[in-house]
Amino acid sequence: KGLSSDQVQALQDEIDANQNAMLNLMIQALTDSNDKLQGWLDEGIGILNFDGVKIDASKFAMPEVATNAEDAAKAVADGGDWSVDAVSSRIFDLASAIAGNDPEKLEKMRSAVEEGFKQAGVTWKNVVGQDKMPEITQKTYDDVMSRFDKRAEELSGKTTSATSAVNETVTA
């Protein structure tokens, strides 16, 4: 049996509500991060001090967050400000700058990034009600972990691999 027009409309309404909730969650999280960093810059805190490692805060200023579907699609596409490569670069560049040439600090930063993705998964599930995060998040996680692997290999001269499965990390 097929669905009635009322059932189809109810399903479409639920899909639309979920998409709006997802978009609003992402916009809010990114806007909060941007606001925090911009606040530091406005207060003249141009240098961030991470346990003695000093980093120019303006280097990590984030781009504007799209507020409509068309701009969001452009932003997450290859070459966009929120593409897998762009987000992975921002995450890894900050972690790598903090770690410097210290393999132990690099591993701590990897763990912190893994925990960040895990917490994002928990928030996602709580707000949207879905266990699995969007594909772009999983691709970003994979790309960031690949960068950690490559850098760890450079520092140690040995081959390393990601220590956590993507689904375990990015899902609640």
PDB file of N, CA and C in Angstrom, residues 91-170:
ATOM      1  N   ILE A  91      41.611  22.937  11.763  1.00  0.00           N
ATOM      2  CA  ILE A  91      41.744  22.101  12.961  1.00  0.00           C
ATOM      3  C   ILE A  91      43.184  21.627  13.117  1.00  0.00           C
ATOM      4  N   PHE A  92      43.734  21.054  12.052  1.00  0.00           N
ATOM      5  CA  PHE A  92      45.067  20.487  12.159  1.00  0.00           C
ATOM      6  C   PHE A  92      46.133  21.550  12.326  1.00  0.00           C
ATOM      7  N   ASP A  93      46.020  22.667  11.634  1.00  0.00           N
ATOM      8  CA  ASP A  93      47.036  23.715  11.751  1.00  0.00           C
ATOM      9  C   ASP A  93      47.129  24.238  13.183  1.00  0.00           C
ATOM     10  N   LEU A  94      45.990  24.407  13.836  1.00  0.00           N
ATOM     11  CA  LEU A  94      46.017  24.855  15.223  1.00  0.00           C
ATOM     12  C   LEU A  94      46.642  23.781  16.116  1.00  0.00           C
ATOM     13  N   ALA A  95      46.187  22.537  15.953  1.00  0.00           N
ATOM     14  CA  ALA A  95      46.730  21.446  16.774  1.00  0.00           C
ATOM     15  C   ALA A  95      48.224  21.272  16.554  1.00  0.00           C
ATOM     16  N   SER A  96      48.635  21.352  15.313  1.00  0.00           N
ATOM     17  CA  SER A  96      50.042  21.191  14.968  1.00  0.00           C
ATOM     18  C   SER A  96      50.887  22.339  15.506  1.00  0.00           C
ATOM     19  N   ALA A  97      50.343  23.549  15.453  1.00  0.00           N
ATOM     20  CA  ALA A  97      51.073  24.707  15.989  1.00  0.00           C
ATOM     21  C   ALA A  97      51.277  24.562  17.493  1.00  0.00           C
ATOM     22  N   ILE A  98      50.258  24.070  18.183  1.00  0.00           N
ATOM     23  CA  ILE A  98      50.371  23.878  19.631  1.00  0.00           C
ATOM     24  C   ILE A  98      51.369  22.771  19.946  1.00  0.00           C
ATOM     25  N   ALA A  99      51.334  21.691  19.174  1.00  0.00           N
ATOM     26  CA  ALA A  99      52.214  20.540  19.430  1.00  0.00           C
ATOM     27  C   ALA A  99      53.659  20.820  19.050  1.00  0.00           C
ATOM     28  N   GLY A 100      53.863  21.679  18.074  1.00  0.00           N
ATOM     29  CA  GLY A 100      55.224  21.932  17.613  1.00  0.00           C
ATOM     30  C   GLY A 100      55.850  20.654  17.093  1.00  0.00           C
ATOM     31  N   ASN A 101      57.073  20.400  17.481  1.00  0.00           N
ATOM     32  CA  ASN A 101      57.787  19.198  17.044  1.00  0.00           C
ATOM     33  C   ASN A 101      57.801  18.116  18.107  1.00  0.00           C
ATOM     34  N   ASP A 102      56.873  18.197  19.063  1.00  0.00           N
ATOM     35  CA  ASP A 102      56.823  17.243  20.168  1.00  0.00           C
ATOM     36  C   ASP A 102      55.796  16.140  19.868  1.00  0.00           C
ATOM     37  N   PRO A 103      56.268  14.899  19.629  1.00  0.00           N
ATOM     38  CA  PRO A 103      55.347  13.801  19.306  1.00  0.00           C
ATOM     39  C   PRO A 103      54.308  13.529  20.398  1.00  0.00           C
ATOM     40  N   GLU A 104      54.705  13.709  21.664  1.00  0.00           N
ATOM     41  CA  GLU A 104      53.759  13.484  22.761  1.00  0.00           C
ATOM     42  C   GLU A 104      52.652  14.535  22.751  1.00  0.00           C
ATOM     43  N   LYS A 105      53.015  15.795  22.514  1.00  0.00           N
ATOM     44  CA  LYS A 105      51.997  16.844  22.430  1.00  0.00           C
ATOM     45  C   LYS A 105      51.104  16.622  21.213  1.00  0.00           C
ATOM     46  N   LEU A 106      51.696  16.152  20.121  1.00  0.00           N
ATOM     47  CA  LEU A 106      50.896  15.872  18.928  1.00  0.00           C
ATOM     48  C   LEU A 106      49.858  14.797  19.242  1.00  0.00           C
ATOM     49  N   GLU A 107      50.244  13.774  19.966  1.00  0.00           N
ATOM     50  CA  GLU A 107      49.290  12.718  20.332  1.00  0.00           C
ATOM     51  C   GLU A 107      48.211  13.257  21.264  1.00  0.00           C
ATOM     52  N   LYS A 108      48.578  14.155  22.163  1.00  0.00           N
ATOM     53  CA  LYS A 108      47.568  14.778  23.034  1.00  0.00           C
ATOM     54  C   LYS A 108      46.593  15.614  22.212  1.00  0.00           C
ATOM     55  N   MET A 109      47.120  16.311  21.228  1.00  0.00           N
ATOM     56  CA  MET A 109      46.243  17.109  20.368  1.00  0.00           C
ATOM     57  C   MET A 109      45.324  16.203  19.555  1.00  0.00           C
ATOM     58  N   ARG A 110      45.847  15.082  19.068  1.00  0.00           N
ATOM     59  CA  ARG A 110      45.011  14.124  18.347  1.00  0.00           C
ATOM     60  C   ARG A 110      43.870  13.654  19.254  1.00  0.00           C
ATOM     61  N   SER A 111      44.206  13.316  20.482  1.00  0.00           N
ATOM     62  CA  SER A 111      43.186  12.867  21.437  1.00  0.00           C
ATOM     63  C   SER A 111      42.152  13.953  21.696  1.00  0.00           C
ATOM     64  N   ALA A 112      42.615  15.191  21.794  1.00  0.00           N
ATOM     65  CA  ALA A 112      41.679  16.309  22.020  1.00  0.00           C
ATOM     66  C   ALA A 112      40.745  16.485  20.827  1.00  0.00           C
ATOM     67  N   VAL A 113      41.279  16.359  19.619  1.00  0.00           N
ATOM     68  CA  VAL A 113      40.438  16.480  18.425  1.00  0.00           C
ATOM     69  C   VAL A 113      39.449  15.321  18.360  1.00  0.00           C
ATOM     70  N   GLU A 114      39.914  14.116  18.658  1.00  0.00           N
ATOM     71  CA  GLU A 114      39.002  12.963  18.687  1.00  0.00           C
ATOM     72  C   GLU A 114      37.879  13.196  19.688  1.00  0.00           C
ATOM     73  N   GLU A 115      38.224  13.710  20.853  1.00  0.00           N
ATOM     74  CA  GLU A 115      37.212  13.993  21.878  1.00  0.00           C
ATOM     75  C   GLU A 115      36.248  15.079  21.406  1.00  0.00           C
ATOM     76  N   GLY A 116      36.768  16.072  20.708  1.00  0.00           N
ATOM     77  CA  GLY A 116      35.908  17.122  20.165  1.00  0.00           C
ATOM     78  C   GLY A 116      34.889  16.565  19.185  1.00  0.00           C
ATOM     79  N   PHE A 117      35.331  15.662  18.307  1.00  0.00           N
ATOM     80  CA  PHE A 117      34.397  15.034  17.376  1.00  0.00           C
ATOM     81  C   PHE A 117      33.388  14.171  18.129  1.00  0.00           C
ATOM     82  N   LYS A 118      33.856  13.484  19.150  1.00  0.00           N
ATOM     83  CA  LYS A 118      32.942  12.643  19.946  1.00  0.00           C
ATOM     84  C   LYS A 118      31.875  13.512  20.615  1.00  0.00           C
ATOM     85  N   GLN A 119      32.294  14.617  21.226  1.00  0.00           N
ATOM     86  CA  GLN A 119      31.342  15.513  21.882  1.00  0.00           C
ATOM     87  C   GLN A 119      30.381  16.141  20.882  1.00  0.00           C
ATOM     88  N   ALA A 120      30.884  16.451  19.696  1.00  0.00           N
ATOM     89  CA  ALA A 120      30.000  16.972  18.647  1.00  0.00           C
ATOM     90  C   ALA A 120      28.942  15.933  18.299  1.00  0.00           C
ATOM     91  N   GLY A 121      29.346  14.657  18.278  1.00  0.00           N
ATOM     92  CA  GLY A 121      28.391  13.583  18.013  1.00  0.00           C
ATOM     93  C   GLY A 121      27.317  13.490  19.077  1.00  0.00           C
ATOM     94  N   VAL A 122      27.703  13.667  20.330  1.00  0.00           N
ATOM     95  CA  VAL A 122      26.737  13.641  21.431  1.00  0.00           C
ATOM     96  C   VAL A 122      25.761  14.806  21.290  1.00  0.00           C
ATOM     97  N   THR A 123      26.282  15.988  21.025  1.00  0.00           N
ATOM     98  CA  THR A 123      25.422  17.161  20.853  1.00  0.00           C
ATOM     99  C   THR A 123      24.487  16.953  19.667  1.00  0.00           C
ATOM    100  N   TRP A 124      25.034  16.453  18.581  1.00  0.00           N
ATOM    101  CA  TRP A 124      24.234  16.179  17.387  1.00  0.00           C
ATOM    102  C   TRP A 124      23.057  15.258  17.728  1.00  0.00           C
ATOM    103  N   LYS A 125      23.365  14.176  18.415  1.00  0.00           N
ATOM    104  CA  LYS A 125      22.318  13.204  18.761  1.00  0.00           C
ATOM    105  C   LYS A 125      21.270  13.840  19.672  1.00  0.00           C
ATOM    106  N   ASN A 126      21.712  14.621  20.640  1.00  0.00           N
ATOM    107  CA  ASN A 126      20.780  15.258  21.564  1.00  0.00           C
ATOM    108  C   ASN A 126      19.870  16.272  20.880  1.00  0.00           C
ATOM    109  N   VAL A 127      20.412  17.016  19.924  1.00  0.00           N
ATOM    110  CA  VAL A 127      19.627  18.060  19.274  1.00  0.00           C
ATOM    111  C   VAL A 127      18.807  17.519  18.107  1.00  0.00           C
ATOM    112  N   VAL A 128      19.432  16.681  17.281  1.00  0.00           N
ATOM    113  CA  VAL A 128      18.791  16.230  16.051  1.00  0.00           C
ATOM    114  C   VAL A 128      18.135  14.864  16.208  1.00  0.00           C
ATOM    115  N   GLY A 129      18.632  14.062  17.155  1.00  0.00           N
ATOM    116  CA  GLY A 129      18.056  12.747  17.376  1.00  0.00           C
ATOM    117  C   GLY A 129      18.594  11.670  16.451  1.00  0.00           C
ATOM    118  N   GLN A 130      19.686  11.955  15.755  1.00  0.00           N
ATOM    119  CA  GLN A 130      20.292  10.974  14.859  1.00  0.00           C
ATOM    120  C   GLN A 130      21.620  10.518  15.428  1.00  0.00           C
ATOM    121  N   ASP A 131      21.878   9.211  15.334  1.00  0.00           N
ATOM    122  CA  ASP A 131      23.120   8.659  15.857  1.00  0.00           C
ATOM    123  C   ASP A 131      24.334   9.015  15.004  1.00  0.00           C
ATOM    124  N   LYS A 132      24.148   9.068  13.717  1.00  0.00           N
ATOM    125  CA  LYS A 132      25.265   9.275  12.808  1.00  0.00           C
ATOM    126  C   LYS A 132      25.291  10.728  12.329  1.00  0.00           C
ATOM    127  N   MET A 133      26.476  11.308  12.404  1.00  0.00           N
ATOM    128  CA  MET A 133      26.635  12.688  11.950  1.00  0.00           C
ATOM    129  C   MET A 133      26.683  12.725  10.422  1.00  0.00           C
ATOM    130  N   PRO A 134      26.575  13.912   9.826  1.00  0.00           N
ATOM    131  CA  PRO A 134      26.598  14.022   8.364  1.00  0.00           C
ATOM    132  C   PRO A 134      27.899  13.490   7.763  1.00  0.00           C
ATOM    133  N   GLU A 135      27.815  13.070   6.521  1.00  0.00           N
ATOM    134  CA  GLU A 135      28.963  12.502   5.812  1.00  0.00           C
ATOM    135  C   GLU A 135      30.146  13.476   5.787  1.00  0.00           C
ATOM    136  N   ILE A 136      29.877  14.771   5.633  1.00  0.00           N
ATOM    137  CA  ILE A 136      30.965  15.749   5.578  1.00  0.00           C
ATOM    138  C   ILE A 136      31.758  15.752   6.885  1.00  0.00           C
ATOM    139  N   THR A 137      31.091  15.516   8.004  1.00  0.00           N
ATOM    140  CA  THR A 137      31.778  15.471   9.295  1.00  0.00           C
ATOM    141  C   THR A 137      32.699  14.261   9.348  1.00  0.00           C
ATOM    142  N   GLN A 138      32.219  13.123   8.873  1.00  0.00           N
ATOM    143  CA  GLN A 138      33.050  11.918   8.860  1.00  0.00           C
ATOM    144  C   GLN A 138      34.249  12.080   7.932  1.00  0.00           C
ATOM    145  N   LYS A 139      34.027  12.713   6.772  1.00  0.00           N
ATOM    146  CA  LYS A 139      35.135  12.956   5.847  1.00  0.00           C
ATOM    147  C   LYS A 139      36.154  13.913   6.464  1.00  0.00           C
ATOM    148  N   THR A 140      35.668  14.926   7.169  1.00  0.00           N
ATOM    149  CA  THR A 140      36.567  15.875   7.823  1.00  0.00           C
ATOM    150  C   THR A 140      37.384  15.166   8.892  1.00  0.00           C
ATOM    151  N   TYR A 141      36.726  14.332   9.682  1.00  0.00           N
ATOM    152  CA  TYR A 141      37.434  13.560  10.704  1.00  0.00           C
ATOM    153  C   TYR A 141      38.531  12.713  10.058  1.00  0.00           C
ATOM    154  N   ASP A 142      38.192  11.984   9.012  1.00  0.00           N
ATOM    155  CA  ASP A 142      39.174  11.142   8.324  1.00  0.00           C
ATOM    156  C   ASP A 142      40.360  11.967   7.841  1.00  0.00           C
ATOM    157  N   ASP A 143      40.074  13.126   7.260  1.00  0.00           N
ATOM    158  CA  ASP A 143      41.129  13.971   6.726  1.00  0.00           C
ATOM    159  C   ASP A 143      42.034  14.504   7.845  1.00  0.00           C
ATOM    160  N   VAL A 144      41.439  14.941   8.936  1.00  0.00           N
ATOM    161  CA  VAL A 144      42.235  15.444  10.061  1.00  0.00           C
ATOM    162  C   VAL A 144      43.114  14.333  10.629  1.00  0.00           C
ATOM    163  N   MET A 145      42.543  13.148  10.821  1.00  0.00           N
ATOM    164  CA  MET A 145      43.327  12.037  11.370  1.00  0.00           C
ATOM    165  C   MET A 145      44.449  11.632  10.424  1.00  0.00           C
ATOM    166  N   SER A 146      44.201  11.717   9.127  1.00  0.00           N
ATOM    167  CA  SER A 146      45.248  11.431   8.147  1.00  0.00           C
ATOM    168  C   SER A 146      46.398  12.425   8.286  1.00  0.00           C
ATOM    169  N   ARG A 147      46.059  13.666   8.539  1.00  0.00           N
ATOM    170  CA  ARG A 147      47.093  14.689   8.734  1.00  0.00           C
ATOM    171  C   ARG A 147      47.892  14.423  10.015  1.00  0.00           C
ATOM    172  N   PHE A 148      47.190  14.009  11.064  1.00  0.00           N
ATOM    173  CA  PHE A 148      47.911  13.641  12.285  1.00  0.00           C
ATOM    174  C   PHE A 148      48.846  12.469  12.021  1.00  0.00           C
ATOM    175  N   ASP A 149      48.364  11.464  11.289  1.00  0.00           N
ATOM    176  CA  ASP A 149      49.200  10.307  10.962  1.00  0.00           C
ATOM    177  C   ASP A 149      50.461  10.725  10.216  1.00  0.00           C
ATOM    178  N   LYS A 150      50.273  11.571   9.210  1.00  0.00           N
ATOM    179  CA  LYS A 150      51.409  12.016   8.393  1.00  0.00           C
ATOM    180  C   LYS A 150      52.408  12.793   9.246  1.00  0.00           C
ATOM    181  N   ARG A 151      51.906  13.687  10.091  1.00  0.00           N
ATOM    182  CA  ARG A 151      52.809  14.488  10.930  1.00  0.00           C
ATOM    183  C   ARG A 151      53.521  13.612  11.956  1.00  0.00           C
ATOM    184  N   ALA A 152      52.808  12.674  12.547  1.00  0.00           N
ATOM    185  CA  ALA A 152      53.440  11.762  13.510  1.00  0.00           C
ATOM    186  C   ALA A 152      54.528  10.941  12.830  1.00  0.00           C
ATOM    187  N   GLU A 153      54.255  10.524  11.599  1.00  0.00           N
ATOM    188  CA  GLU A 153      55.254   9.779  10.833  1.00  0.00           C
ATOM    189  C   GLU A 153      56.488  10.641  10.570  1.00  0.00           C
ATOM    190  N   GLU A 154      56.254  11.903  10.227  1.00  0.00           N
ATOM    191  CA  GLU A 154      57.373  12.823   9.997  1.00  0.00           C
ATOM    192  C   GLU A 154      58.204  12.996  11.263  1.00  0.00           C
ATOM    193  N   LEU A 155      57.535  13.102  12.406  1.00  0.00           N
ATOM    194  CA  LEU A 155      58.249  13.324  13.666  1.00  0.00           C
ATOM    195  C   LEU A 155      58.984  12.089  14.152  1.00  0.00           C
ATOM    196  N   SER A 156      58.433  10.924  13.897  1.00  0.00           N
ATOM    197  CA  SER A 156      59.037   9.705  14.434  1.00  0.00           C
ATOM    198  C   SER A 156      59.777   8.880  13.394  1.00  0.00           C
ATOM    199  N   GLY A 157      59.502   9.143  12.128  1.00  0.00           N
ATOM    200  CA  GLY A 157      60.120   8.340  11.085  1.00  0.00           C
ATOM    201  C   GLY A 157      59.468   6.978  10.947  1.00  0.00           C
ATOM    202  N   LYS A 158      58.342   6.781  11.626  1.00  0.00           N
ATOM    203  CA  LYS A 158      57.640   5.499  11.587  1.00  0.00           C
ATOM    204  C   LYS A 158      56.244   5.716  11.018  1.00  0.00           C
ATOM    205  N   THR A 159      55.653   4.654  10.517  1.00  0.00           N
ATOM    206  CA  THR A 159      54.286   4.708  10.010  1.00  0.00           C
ATOM    207  C   THR A 159      53.331   4.571  11.181  1.00  0.00           C
ATOM    208  N   THR A 160      52.315   5.433  11.202  1.00  0.00           N
ATOM    209  CA  THR A 160      51.287   5.355  12.235  1.00  0.00           C
ATOM    210  C   THR A 160      49.933   5.270  11.571  1.00  0.00           C
ATOM    211  N   SER A 161      48.921   4.934  12.357  1.00  0.00           N
ATOM    212  CA  SER A 161      47.558   4.900  11.815  1.00  0.00           C
ATOM    213  C   SER A 161      46.616   5.516  12.832  1.00  0.00           C
ATOM    214  N   ALA A 162      45.457   5.919  12.363  1.00  0.00           N
ATOM    215  CA  ALA A 162      44.458   6.491  13.256  1.00  0.00           C
ATOM    216  C   ALA A 162      44.094   5.468  14.306  1.00  0.00           C
ATOM    217  N   THR A 163      43.924   5.916  15.537  1.00  0.00           N
ATOM    218  CA  THR A 163      43.693   4.996  16.628  1.00  0.00           C
ATOM    219  C   THR A 163      42.228   4.749  16.938  1.00  0.00           C
ATOM    220  N   SER A 164      41.348   5.525  16.343  1.00  0.00           N
ATOM    221  CA  SER A 164      39.921   5.366  16.627  1.00  0.00           C
ATOM    222  C   SER A 164      39.151   5.219  15.339  1.00  0.00           C
ATOM    223  N   ALA A 165      38.160   4.367  15.356  1.00  0.00           N
ATOM    224  CA  ALA A 165      37.289   4.226  14.203  1.00  0.00           C
ATOM    225  C   ALA A 165      36.418   5.455  14.068  1.00  0.00           C
ATOM    226  N   VAL A 166      36.180   5.874  12.847  1.00  0.00           N
ATOM    227  CA  VAL A 166      35.398   7.073  12.601  1.00  0.00           C
ATOM    228  C   VAL A 166      34.021   6.959  13.245  1.00  0.00           C
ATOM    229  N   ASN A 167      33.340   5.863  13.036  1.00  0.00           N
ATOM    230  CA  ASN A 167      31.989   5.745  13.546  1.00  0.00           C
ATOM    231  C   ASN A 167      31.942   5.797  15.067  1.00  0.00           C
ATOM    232  N   GLU A 168      32.976   5.279  15.738  1.00  0.00           N
ATOM    233  CA  GLU A 168      33.004   5.339  17.190  1.00  0.00           C
ATOM    234  C   GLU A 168      33.214   6.769  17.659  1.00  0.00           C
ATOM    235  N   THR A 169      33.959   7.539  16.907  1.00  0.00           N
ATOM    236  CA  THR A 169      34.299   8.888  17.323  1.00  0.00           C
ATOM    237  C   THR A 169      33.213   9.896  16.983  1.00  0.00           C
ATOM    238  N   VAL A 170      32.645   9.805  15.798  1.00  0.00           N
ATOM    239  CA  VAL A 170      31.722  10.853  15.393  1.00  0.00           C
ATOM    240  C   VAL A 170      30.267  10.501  15.642  1.00  0.00           C
TER     241      VAL A 170
END
